[in-house]
Amino acid sequence: FPSHDMGRSLVVWFGNPHDEVIAENVGDDLIVMKDDRDCIIGFEKLNFVSDVVSSFPLQVTAAVLSSSLLNCL
């Protein structure tokens, strides 16, 4: 996952970045990228600061925020 030094952001893609048609600010310095089906295909965490340069394995916790997102799976 790239962390951009200039903007201090973390960008994570779940799908193809070329499929992005809209980026939506959902608050708490979080922007979600969506495709033409309104499915979330990535996110950007603004003001991301990490004291760890590189650490693997990376633990990720995911949750379905809305039942409408199930159509994207």
mmCIF file of C-alpha atoms in Angstrom:
data_model
loop_
_atom_site.group_PDB
_atom_site.id
_atom_site.type_symbol
_atom_site.label_atom_id
_atom_site.label_comp_id
_atom_site.label_asym_id
_atom_site.label_seq_id
_atom_site.Cartn_x
_atom_site.Cartn_y
_atom_site.Cartn_z
ATOM 1 C CA PHE A 1 0.000 0.000 0.000
ATOM 2 C CA PRO A 2 1.616 3.247 -1.059
ATOM 3 C CA SER A 3 1.831 6.088 1.433
ATOM 4 C CA HIS A 4 2.356 9.416 -0.276
ATOM 5 C CA ASP A 5 4.805 11.670 1.598
ATOM 6 C CA MET A 6 3.666 14.981 0.118
ATOM 7 C CA GLY A 7 -0.007 14.651 1.005
ATOM 8 C CA ARG A 8 0.445 12.210 3.871
ATOM 9 C CA SER A 9 -2.245 9.951 2.514
ATOM 10 C CA LEU A 10 -2.708 6.209 2.251
ATOM 11 C CA VAL A 11 -4.430 4.886 -0.878
ATOM 12 C CA VAL A 12 -5.838 1.341 -1.022
ATOM 13 C CA TRP A 13 -7.527 -0.154 -4.083
ATOM 14 C CA PHE A 14 -9.905 -3.152 -4.018
ATOM 15 C CA GLY A 15 -10.583 -2.947 -7.742
ATOM 16 C CA ASN A 16 -9.157 -1.423 -10.888
ATOM 17 C CA PRO A 17 -8.248 2.266 -10.345
ATOM 18 C CA HIS A 18 -9.193 2.969 -13.983
ATOM 19 C CA ASP A 19 -12.821 2.094 -13.136
ATOM 20 C CA GLU A 20 -13.155 5.061 -10.758
ATOM 21 C CA VAL A 21 -15.930 7.460 -11.765
ATOM 22 C CA ILE A 22 -16.421 9.351 -8.503
ATOM 23 C CA ALA A 23 -14.562 10.072 -5.293
ATOM 24 C CA GLU A 24 -16.682 10.874 -2.242
ATOM 25 C CA ASN A 25 -15.523 12.466 1.018
ATOM 26 C CA VAL A 26 -17.259 10.492 3.771
ATOM 27 C CA GLY A 27 -15.717 12.372 6.711
ATOM 28 C CA ASP A 28 -12.909 11.728 9.188
ATOM 29 C CA ASP A 29 -10.318 12.417 6.453
ATOM 30 C CA LEU A 30 -11.600 9.444 4.431
ATOM 31 C CA ILE A 31 -12.384 9.494 0.709
ATOM 32 C CA VAL A 32 -13.932 6.495 -1.039
ATOM 33 C CA MET A 33 -13.548 5.857 -4.751
ATOM 34 C CA LYS A 34 -16.505 4.291 -6.580
ATOM 35 C CA ASP A 35 -17.136 2.708 -9.952
ATOM 36 C CA ASP A 36 -20.128 3.221 -12.267
ATOM 37 C CA ARG A 37 -22.192 0.722 -10.223
ATOM 38 C CA ASP A 38 -21.650 2.903 -7.110
ATOM 39 C CA CYS A 39 -19.437 0.164 -5.646
ATOM 40 C CA ILE A 40 -16.485 1.172 -3.479
ATOM 41 C CA ILE A 41 -13.303 0.126 -5.273
ATOM 42 C CA GLY A 42 -10.804 1.975 -3.086
ATOM 43 C CA PHE A 43 -10.234 4.525 -0.389
ATOM 44 C CA GLU A 44 -7.809 7.269 0.546
ATOM 45 C CA LYS A 45 -7.046 8.085 4.170
ATOM 46 C CA LEU A 46 -5.883 11.694 4.421
ATOM 47 C CA ASN A 47 -3.406 12.871 7.067
ATOM 48 C CA PHE A 48 -2.106 9.325 7.430
ATOM 49 C CA VAL A 49 0.866 9.082 9.765
ATOM 50 C CA SER A 50 2.641 5.837 10.515
ATOM 51 C CA ASP A 51 5.633 5.260 12.747
ATOM 52 C CA VAL A 52 6.194 1.938 10.995
ATOM 53 C CA VAL A 53 8.088 2.166 7.701
ATOM 54 C CA SER A 54 7.331 -1.365 6.568
ATOM 55 C CA SER A 55 5.475 -4.083 8.409
ATOM 56 C CA PHE A 56 4.053 -7.363 7.153
ATOM 57 C CA PRO A 57 1.720 -9.115 7.583
ATOM 58 C CA LEU A 58 -0.749 -6.234 7.517
ATOM 59 C CA GLN A 59 -3.901 -6.754 9.534
ATOM 60 C CA VAL A 60 -7.047 -5.449 7.851
ATOM 61 C CA THR A 61 -10.504 -5.329 9.379
ATOM 62 C CA ALA A 62 -13.478 -4.912 7.064
ATOM 63 C CA ALA A 63 -17.173 -4.413 7.658
ATOM 64 C CA VAL A 64 -20.175 -4.017 5.385
ATOM 65 C CA LEU A 65 -21.456 -0.480 5.916
ATOM 66 C CA SER A 66 -24.681 -0.910 4.015
ATOM 67 C CA SER A 67 -26.675 -3.833 2.679
ATOM 68 C CA SER A 68 -26.660 -2.102 -0.733
ATOM 69 C CA LEU A 69 -22.905 -2.768 -0.890
ATOM 70 C CA LEU A 70 -23.625 -6.491 -1.073
ATOM 71 C CA ASN A 71 -24.581 -5.941 -4.726
ATOM 72 C CA CYS A 72 -20.948 -5.070 -5.376
ATOM 73 C CA LEU A 73 -19.527 -8.376 -4.188
#
